[in-house]
XYZ file of C-alpha atoms in Angstrom:
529
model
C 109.857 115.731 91.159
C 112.768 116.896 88.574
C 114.669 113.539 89.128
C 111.870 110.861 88.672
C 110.649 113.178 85.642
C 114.042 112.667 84.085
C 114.089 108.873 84.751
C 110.827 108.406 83.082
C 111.852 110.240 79.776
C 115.057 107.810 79.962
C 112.617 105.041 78.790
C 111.262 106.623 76.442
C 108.067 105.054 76.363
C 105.621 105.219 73.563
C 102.677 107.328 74.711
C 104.042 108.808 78.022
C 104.923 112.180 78.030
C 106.113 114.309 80.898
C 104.930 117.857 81.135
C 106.802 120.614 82.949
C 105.718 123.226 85.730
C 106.404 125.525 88.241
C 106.243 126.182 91.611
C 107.050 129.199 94.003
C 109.880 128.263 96.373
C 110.903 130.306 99.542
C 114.429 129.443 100.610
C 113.835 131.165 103.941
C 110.977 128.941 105.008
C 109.074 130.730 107.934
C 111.320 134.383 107.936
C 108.417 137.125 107.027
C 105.901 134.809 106.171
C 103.028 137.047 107.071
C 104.429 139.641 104.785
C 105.491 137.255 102.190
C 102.371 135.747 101.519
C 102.259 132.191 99.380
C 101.321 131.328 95.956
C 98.558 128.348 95.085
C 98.540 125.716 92.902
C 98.034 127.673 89.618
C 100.757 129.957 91.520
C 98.486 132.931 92.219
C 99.274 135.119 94.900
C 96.828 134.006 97.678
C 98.195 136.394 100.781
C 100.462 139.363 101.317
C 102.608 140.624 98.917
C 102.419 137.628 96.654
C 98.310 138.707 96.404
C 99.003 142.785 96.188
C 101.325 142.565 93.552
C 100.457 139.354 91.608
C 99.588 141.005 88.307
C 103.709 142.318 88.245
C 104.852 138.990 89.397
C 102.840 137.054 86.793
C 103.376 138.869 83.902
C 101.852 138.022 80.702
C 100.729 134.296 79.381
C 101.987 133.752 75.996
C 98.977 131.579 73.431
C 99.297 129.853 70.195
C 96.073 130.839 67.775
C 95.673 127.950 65.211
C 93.347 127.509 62.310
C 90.262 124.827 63.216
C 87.275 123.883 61.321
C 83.807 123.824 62.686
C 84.292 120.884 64.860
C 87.195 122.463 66.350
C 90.125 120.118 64.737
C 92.849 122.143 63.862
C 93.164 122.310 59.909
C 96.295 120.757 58.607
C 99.075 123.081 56.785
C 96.942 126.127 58.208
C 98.381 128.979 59.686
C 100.036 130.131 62.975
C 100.266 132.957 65.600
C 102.251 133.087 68.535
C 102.032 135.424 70.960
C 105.291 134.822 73.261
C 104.429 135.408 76.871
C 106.462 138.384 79.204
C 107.684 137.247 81.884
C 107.199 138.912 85.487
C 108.758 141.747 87.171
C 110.761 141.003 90.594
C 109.851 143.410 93.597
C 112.538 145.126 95.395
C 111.412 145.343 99.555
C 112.597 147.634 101.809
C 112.974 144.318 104.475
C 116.299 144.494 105.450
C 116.759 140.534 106.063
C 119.391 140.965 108.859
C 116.629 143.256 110.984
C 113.828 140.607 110.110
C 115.988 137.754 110.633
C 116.371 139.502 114.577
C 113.536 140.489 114.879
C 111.499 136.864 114.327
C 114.037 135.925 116.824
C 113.606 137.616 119.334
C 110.008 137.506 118.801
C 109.982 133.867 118.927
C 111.809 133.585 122.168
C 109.664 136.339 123.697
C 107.205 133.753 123.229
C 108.141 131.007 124.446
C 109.794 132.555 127.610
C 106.255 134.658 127.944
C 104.369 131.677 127.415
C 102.339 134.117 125.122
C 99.551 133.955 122.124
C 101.597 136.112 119.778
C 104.650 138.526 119.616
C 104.427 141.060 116.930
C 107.224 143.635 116.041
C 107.337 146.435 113.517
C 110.638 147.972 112.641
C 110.081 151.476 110.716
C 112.346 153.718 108.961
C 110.336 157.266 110.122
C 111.482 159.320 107.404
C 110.808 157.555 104.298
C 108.046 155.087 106.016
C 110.220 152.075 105.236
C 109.346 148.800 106.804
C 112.401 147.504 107.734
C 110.994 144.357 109.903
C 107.531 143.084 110.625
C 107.019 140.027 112.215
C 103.878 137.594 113.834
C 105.109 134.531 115.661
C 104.314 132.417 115.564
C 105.238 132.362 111.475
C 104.189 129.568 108.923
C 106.312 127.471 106.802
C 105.603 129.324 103.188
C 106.422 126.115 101.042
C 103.880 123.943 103.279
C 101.102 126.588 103.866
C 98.487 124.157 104.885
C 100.354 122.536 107.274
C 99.435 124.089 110.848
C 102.750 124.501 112.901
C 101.148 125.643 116.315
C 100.167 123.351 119.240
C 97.815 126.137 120.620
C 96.000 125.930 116.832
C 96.258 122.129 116.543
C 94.663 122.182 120.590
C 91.563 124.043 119.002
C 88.788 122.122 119.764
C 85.450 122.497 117.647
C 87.050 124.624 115.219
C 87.221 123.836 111.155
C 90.942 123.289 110.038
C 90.526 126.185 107.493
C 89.915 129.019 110.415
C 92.789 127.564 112.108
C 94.558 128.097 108.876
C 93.016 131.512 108.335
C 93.776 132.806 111.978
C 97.596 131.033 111.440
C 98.266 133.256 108.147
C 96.565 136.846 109.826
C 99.079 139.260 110.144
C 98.349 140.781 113.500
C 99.992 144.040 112.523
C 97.496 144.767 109.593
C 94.792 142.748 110.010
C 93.949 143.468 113.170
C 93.407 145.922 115.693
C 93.777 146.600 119.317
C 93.555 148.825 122.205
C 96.558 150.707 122.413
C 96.734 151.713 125.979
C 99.161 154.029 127.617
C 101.399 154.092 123.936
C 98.095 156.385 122.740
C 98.931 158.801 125.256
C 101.231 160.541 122.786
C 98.416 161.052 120.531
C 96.793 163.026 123.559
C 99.657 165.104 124.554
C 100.563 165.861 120.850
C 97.116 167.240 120.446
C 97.444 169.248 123.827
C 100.781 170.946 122.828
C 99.782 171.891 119.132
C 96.370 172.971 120.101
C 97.937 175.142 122.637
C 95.527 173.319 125.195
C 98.608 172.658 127.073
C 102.268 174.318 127.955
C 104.965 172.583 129.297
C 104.636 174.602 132.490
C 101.150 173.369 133.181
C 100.831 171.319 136.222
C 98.577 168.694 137.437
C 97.521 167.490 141.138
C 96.723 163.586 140.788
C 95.228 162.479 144.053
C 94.556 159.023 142.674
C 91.619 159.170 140.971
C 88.989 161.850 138.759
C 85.333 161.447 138.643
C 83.838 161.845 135.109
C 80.021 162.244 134.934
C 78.977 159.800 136.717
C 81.842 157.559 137.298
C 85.141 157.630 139.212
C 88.233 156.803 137.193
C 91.137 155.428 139.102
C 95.031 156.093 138.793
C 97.067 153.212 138.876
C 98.541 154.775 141.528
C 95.688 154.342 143.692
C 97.422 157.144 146.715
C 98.024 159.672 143.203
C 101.449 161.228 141.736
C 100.909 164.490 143.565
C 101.679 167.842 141.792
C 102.959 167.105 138.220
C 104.395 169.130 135.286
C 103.178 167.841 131.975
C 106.301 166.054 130.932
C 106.177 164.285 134.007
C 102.183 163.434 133.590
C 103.941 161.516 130.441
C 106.641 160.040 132.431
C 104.242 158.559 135.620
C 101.651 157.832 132.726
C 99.074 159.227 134.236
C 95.536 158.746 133.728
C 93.324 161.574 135.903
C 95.759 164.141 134.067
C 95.195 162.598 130.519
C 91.580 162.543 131.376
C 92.373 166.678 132.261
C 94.171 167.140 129.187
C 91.736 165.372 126.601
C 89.088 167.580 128.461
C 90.804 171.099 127.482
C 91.331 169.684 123.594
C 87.492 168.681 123.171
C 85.987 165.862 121.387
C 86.081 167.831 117.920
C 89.823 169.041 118.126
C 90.560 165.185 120.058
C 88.854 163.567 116.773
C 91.003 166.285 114.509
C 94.099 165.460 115.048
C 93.380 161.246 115.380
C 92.166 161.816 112.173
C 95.978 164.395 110.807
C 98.031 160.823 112.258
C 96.083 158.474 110.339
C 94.212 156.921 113.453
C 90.876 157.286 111.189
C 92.304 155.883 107.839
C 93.733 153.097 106.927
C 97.172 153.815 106.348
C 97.489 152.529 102.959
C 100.709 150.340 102.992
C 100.820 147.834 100.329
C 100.067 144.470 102.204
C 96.625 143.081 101.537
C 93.820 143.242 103.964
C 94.518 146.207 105.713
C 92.014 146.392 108.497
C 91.124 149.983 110.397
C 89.814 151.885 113.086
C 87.208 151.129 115.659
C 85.847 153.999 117.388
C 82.698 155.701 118.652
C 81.088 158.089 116.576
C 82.008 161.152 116.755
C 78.332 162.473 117.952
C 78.002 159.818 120.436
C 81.018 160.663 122.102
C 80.496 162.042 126.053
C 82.533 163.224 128.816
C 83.551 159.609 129.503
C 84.300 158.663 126.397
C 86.278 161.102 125.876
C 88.243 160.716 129.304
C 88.826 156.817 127.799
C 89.767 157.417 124.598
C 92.542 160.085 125.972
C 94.505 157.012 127.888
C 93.871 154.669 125.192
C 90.774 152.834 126.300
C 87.604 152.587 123.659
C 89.255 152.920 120.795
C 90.825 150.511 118.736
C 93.802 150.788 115.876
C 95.494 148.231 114.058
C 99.781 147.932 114.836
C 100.475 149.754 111.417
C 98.001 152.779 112.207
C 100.036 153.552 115.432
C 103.268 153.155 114.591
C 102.610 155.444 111.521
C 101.222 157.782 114.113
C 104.074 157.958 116.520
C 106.515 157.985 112.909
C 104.936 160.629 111.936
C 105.777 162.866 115.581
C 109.356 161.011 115.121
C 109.552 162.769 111.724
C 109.637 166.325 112.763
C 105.623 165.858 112.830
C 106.008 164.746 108.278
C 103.827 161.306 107.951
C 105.115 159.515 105.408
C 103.531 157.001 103.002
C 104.177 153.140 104.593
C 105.554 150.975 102.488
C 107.376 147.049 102.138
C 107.768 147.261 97.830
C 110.818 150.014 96.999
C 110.985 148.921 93.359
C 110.751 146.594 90.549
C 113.463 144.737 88.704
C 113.628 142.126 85.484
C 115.256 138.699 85.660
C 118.604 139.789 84.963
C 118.367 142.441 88.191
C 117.959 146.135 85.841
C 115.748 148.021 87.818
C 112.440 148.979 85.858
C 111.102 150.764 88.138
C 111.555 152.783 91.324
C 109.232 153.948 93.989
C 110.091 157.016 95.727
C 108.848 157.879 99.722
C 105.514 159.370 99.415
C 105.024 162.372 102.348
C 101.314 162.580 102.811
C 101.219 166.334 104.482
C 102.791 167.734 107.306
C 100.592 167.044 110.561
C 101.960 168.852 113.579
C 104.899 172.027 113.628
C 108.306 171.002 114.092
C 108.481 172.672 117.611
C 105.383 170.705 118.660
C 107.176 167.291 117.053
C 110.509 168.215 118.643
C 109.066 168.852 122.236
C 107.420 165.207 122.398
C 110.924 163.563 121.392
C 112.262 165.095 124.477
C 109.216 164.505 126.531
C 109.762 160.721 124.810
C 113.337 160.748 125.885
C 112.504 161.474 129.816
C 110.072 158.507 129.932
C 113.004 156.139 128.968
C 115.974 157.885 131.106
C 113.320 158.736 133.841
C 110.204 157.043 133.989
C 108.091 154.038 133.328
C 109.770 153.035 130.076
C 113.475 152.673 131.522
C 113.261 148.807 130.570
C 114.558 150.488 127.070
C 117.489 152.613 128.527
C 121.076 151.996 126.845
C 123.606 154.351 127.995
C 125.208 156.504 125.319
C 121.789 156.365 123.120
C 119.164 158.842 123.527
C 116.072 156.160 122.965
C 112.370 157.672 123.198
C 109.440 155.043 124.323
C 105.875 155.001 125.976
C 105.105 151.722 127.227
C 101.232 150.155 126.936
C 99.446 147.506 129.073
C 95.322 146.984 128.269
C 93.065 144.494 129.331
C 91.476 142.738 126.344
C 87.734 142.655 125.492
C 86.060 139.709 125.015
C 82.727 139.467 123.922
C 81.991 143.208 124.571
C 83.702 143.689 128.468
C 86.710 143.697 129.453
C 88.543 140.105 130.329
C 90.338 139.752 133.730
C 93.599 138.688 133.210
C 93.962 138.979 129.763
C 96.453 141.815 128.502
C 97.951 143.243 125.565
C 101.654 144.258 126.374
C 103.676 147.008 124.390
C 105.869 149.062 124.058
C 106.458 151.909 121.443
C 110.369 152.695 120.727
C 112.289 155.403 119.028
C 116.008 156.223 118.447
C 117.842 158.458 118.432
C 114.909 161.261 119.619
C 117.359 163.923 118.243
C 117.348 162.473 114.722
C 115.129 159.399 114.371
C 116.769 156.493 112.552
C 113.927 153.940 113.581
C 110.786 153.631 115.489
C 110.189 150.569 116.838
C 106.643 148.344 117.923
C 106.862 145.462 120.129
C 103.718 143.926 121.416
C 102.901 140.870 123.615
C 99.457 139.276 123.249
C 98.282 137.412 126.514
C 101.556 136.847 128.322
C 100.828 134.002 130.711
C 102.878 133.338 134.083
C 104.871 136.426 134.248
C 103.983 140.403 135.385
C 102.129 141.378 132.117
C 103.316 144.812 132.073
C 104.237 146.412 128.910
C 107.681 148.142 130.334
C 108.934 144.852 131.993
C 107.090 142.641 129.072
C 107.625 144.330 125.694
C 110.172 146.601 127.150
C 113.337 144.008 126.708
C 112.237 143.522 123.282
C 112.654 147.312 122.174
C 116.226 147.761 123.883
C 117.636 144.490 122.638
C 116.528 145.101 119.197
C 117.894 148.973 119.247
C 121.328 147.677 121.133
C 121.303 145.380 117.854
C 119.926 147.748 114.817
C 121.435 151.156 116.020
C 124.896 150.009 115.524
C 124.182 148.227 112.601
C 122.953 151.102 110.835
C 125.752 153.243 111.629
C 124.500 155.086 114.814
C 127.243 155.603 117.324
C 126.732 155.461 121.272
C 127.570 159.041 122.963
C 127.895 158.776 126.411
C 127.441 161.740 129.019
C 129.814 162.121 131.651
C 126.787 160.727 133.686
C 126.737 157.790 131.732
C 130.699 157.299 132.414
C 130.071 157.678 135.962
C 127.104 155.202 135.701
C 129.199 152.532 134.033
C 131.661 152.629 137.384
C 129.430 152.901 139.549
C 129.166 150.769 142.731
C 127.648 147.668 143.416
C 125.068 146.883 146.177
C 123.479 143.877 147.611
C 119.673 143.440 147.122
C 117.904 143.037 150.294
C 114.728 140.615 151.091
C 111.438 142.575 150.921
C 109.468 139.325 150.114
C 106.324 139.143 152.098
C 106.356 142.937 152.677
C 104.004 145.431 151.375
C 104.668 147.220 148.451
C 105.129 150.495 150.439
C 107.848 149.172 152.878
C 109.388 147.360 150.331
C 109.901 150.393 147.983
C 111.359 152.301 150.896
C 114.055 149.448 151.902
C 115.678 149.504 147.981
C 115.406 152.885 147.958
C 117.701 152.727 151.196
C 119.478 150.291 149.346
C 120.472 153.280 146.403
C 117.723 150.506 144.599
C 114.343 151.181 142.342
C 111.171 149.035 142.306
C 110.547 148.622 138.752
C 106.816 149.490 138.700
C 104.905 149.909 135.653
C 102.654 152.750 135.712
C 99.541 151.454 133.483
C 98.832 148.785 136.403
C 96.984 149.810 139.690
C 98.656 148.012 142.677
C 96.315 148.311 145.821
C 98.216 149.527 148.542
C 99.426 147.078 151.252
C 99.995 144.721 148.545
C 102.533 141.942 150.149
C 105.709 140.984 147.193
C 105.145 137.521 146.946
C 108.814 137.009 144.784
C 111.698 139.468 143.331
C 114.254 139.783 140.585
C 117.011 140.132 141.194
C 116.622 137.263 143.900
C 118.313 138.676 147.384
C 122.066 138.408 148.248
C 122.611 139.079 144.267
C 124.930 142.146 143.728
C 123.619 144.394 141.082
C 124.960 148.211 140.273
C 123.593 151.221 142.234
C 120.334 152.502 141.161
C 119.267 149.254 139.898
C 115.412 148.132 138.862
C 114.500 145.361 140.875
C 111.541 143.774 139.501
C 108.180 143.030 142.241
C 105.851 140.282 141.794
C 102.477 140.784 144.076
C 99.770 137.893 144.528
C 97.486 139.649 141.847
């Protein structure tokens, strides 16, 4: 280090002679490590943006060219070049640190309290295609790389220290990919409404199920929703009318439009090792297929590929270029260079864009996503829960929990991806999982960037509204329990993308009984499944 350097030269020794170098330092430790990337030895960019842009941080080496003789010793009184080196450019990110700093907060209690693999979040600006946050906890200390921080990685049995390391620095959000679940629905009903495949005064009769070839396809509402418009389809999440609706688009028009939102691409942001799409072929896909793929089963996107996606509808259907590096600066902080928001091409009509905000809107002041509801903003959402697949089939117990955010629906300021890998010993449900995550981070960001809370004279009357006492319905099934809080001015708080058998018993509640809680209230249900 600096300080024993220093001592040494004090002595002055004859023969010892200390040499100077560099070395990357990250004052923030762990905060966007993923993004960040590290530098090696040599300080190369090895990961993130640290390995995109090395060549601008790096700049040019400087050399000395010297005059030698044919056994290469430099000729005495001979001449001299120098070349003097340039130094590197600084990048400019659109990471707002006070967002990140939240967000890796957040996502580190999430899991802890979830007892979960990994929390990712992405925080996206949807009209310029900002990232404003991304973050993978568990992060990495950036100035100790090699050190592995986890007790799940260090538990590894039979497993080299450098995949531990490898799976430690993946950044879930573009390295990866995963079934999206009920989130991809809004691909689906996008389709429907700009195909014309679909009105808003279409209905749909879900008796529980739909049999597809040769298969039968259940609701998670195994007795069905009954007679649905399409916004409501949406809102109750409902698989036998996705099935209906991916039907009237076709497999061409279906693959289409994936391909207009960037669901067949990768999306191009500037973060190395980008991973992308895996999906049947387009010839080998059938009727069920088809039916799967319209609810988000058999088809597999990376984090970055669907948020871009549901940006895109967000931004009056414009998709817009993702991006972490706004601009380059030198050392005294002059700006070089500026890079403006790239719009790719316009994928869906305004009308078609505006009517899924307000079909967005109803499944957070409505439906399955109210987890995300804060009175006075008008918050969009579509909540996911999929199993994982393991080795090729799909792995009881193991989910993937999310939940897809946007704010305000009538002029999006942010769009917002929480997901939840393997939440352990809690309901893994994406509204009652991932759900908390999107409303605390919007009752944190909206404010900060300036948006103000309107409240409807609904909302006014909601805020004084009375308090009731929750009742006991533990050890009751789930249908006579749902009818004592609803006599109780209560709501079970049941997420739609899980089937509950019926005559379920609650084995446990939350709210606990005797609590008081406001009118109207979600109490959360825990069954013995």
């Amino acid at each position: 280090d600096k300080e024993t350097g220093d001592r040494i030269r004090e002595y002055n020794y004859s023969g010892v002679k200390v040499d100077e170098d560099y070395k990357r330092y990250y004052p923030y430790s762990k905060l966007c490590s993923k993004v960040l990337g590290f530098t090696g030895s040599d300080n190369q960019g090895i990961l993130g943006l640290e390995a995109k842009y090395d060549a601008y941080l790096s700049g040019t080496p400087g050399q000395i060219l010297t005059l030698t003789d044919a056994w290469g010793v430099e000729v005495k009184n001979g001449n001299e070049e120098r070349d003097e080196p340039e130094k590197g450019s600084n990048l400019y990110t659109s990471i707002d640190i006070n967002i990140q700093s939240y967000a890796q907060q957040l996502a580190q209690k999430t899991l802890e309290q979830k007892q979960a693999k990994s929390v990712s979040i992405i925080v996206m600006n949807p009209e310029n295609g900002e990232i404003l946050a991304m973050t993978n906890e568990p992060e990495y200390d950036l100035n100790n790389p090699y050190e592995l921080n986890s007790d799940l990685l260090i538990s590894s049995t039979g497993t080299s220290k450098m995949d531990l390391l490898n799976n430690m620095w993946r950044n879930f959000c573009i390295n990866d990919t995963y079934e999206p679940g009920s989130i991809f629905k809004m691909v689906t009903a996008t389709a429907a409404l700009e195909t014309g495949s679909v009105t808003l005064n279409d209905h749909f009769t879900c008796g529980g199920s739909a049999i597809v070839a040769d298969r039968k396809i259940r609701c998670h509402k195994t007795t069905g929703h009954g007679t649905q418009t399409f916004t409501q389809t949406v809102m109750n999440s409902c698989n036998p009318a996705f099935i209906e609706w991916g039907r009237r688009v076709g497999t061409e028009r279906f693959f289409e439009y994936m391909g207009k939102l960037g669901l067949l691409e990768k999306t191009g942001i500037d973060i190395a090792g980008e991973a992308s799409t895996i999906i049947h072929k387009q010839e080998n896909v059938g009727e069920v297929e088809l039916a799967t793929m319209s609810f988000g089963q058999s088809i597999s996107v990376t984090p970055m590929q669907l948020i871009r996606a549901i940006s895109t509808i967000a931004n009056d259907g414009k998709m817009m270029q993702p991006r972490v590096v706004k601009g380059y600066t030198d050392n005294k902080g002059n700006v070089i260079e500026e890079i403006e928001p790239k719009m790719i091409r316009q994928v869906v009509s305004e009308d078609t864009a505006d009517r899924m905000m307000k079909i967005a809107e109803s499944v957070v002041s409505k439906g399955g996503g109210h987890a995300a509801y804060i009175p006075g903003y008008r918050i969009g959402g579509k909540t996911g829960t999929a199993q994982k697949v393991v080795d090729g089939r799909y792995a009881q117990g193991k989910y993937i929990c999310s939940f897809m955010g946007i704010a305000p629906t009538d002029d999006p300021q942010i769009v917002v991806l929480a997901i939840v890998d393997e939440p352990t010993g809690v309901s893994a449900f994406g509204s009652t999982t991932a759900g908390p995550i999107i409303k605390e981070i919007m009752n944190e960001v909206l404010p900060y960037l300036g948006v103000e809370p309107v409240y409807t004279e609904e909302e006014k009357k909601e805020l004084q509204k009375n308090q009731v006492v929750v009742p006991d319905i533990r050890n009751l099934a789930i249908e006579d329990a749902v009818k004592i809080l609803e006599e109780s001015n209560l709501k079970a708080n049941l997420d739609p993308d899980i089937e509950i058998p019926e005559g379920s018993k609650v084995v446990d509640m939350f709210p606990k009984p005797g609590v008081k809680v406001d009118e109207n209230s979600s109490i959360m249900l825990y069954f013995n499944n």
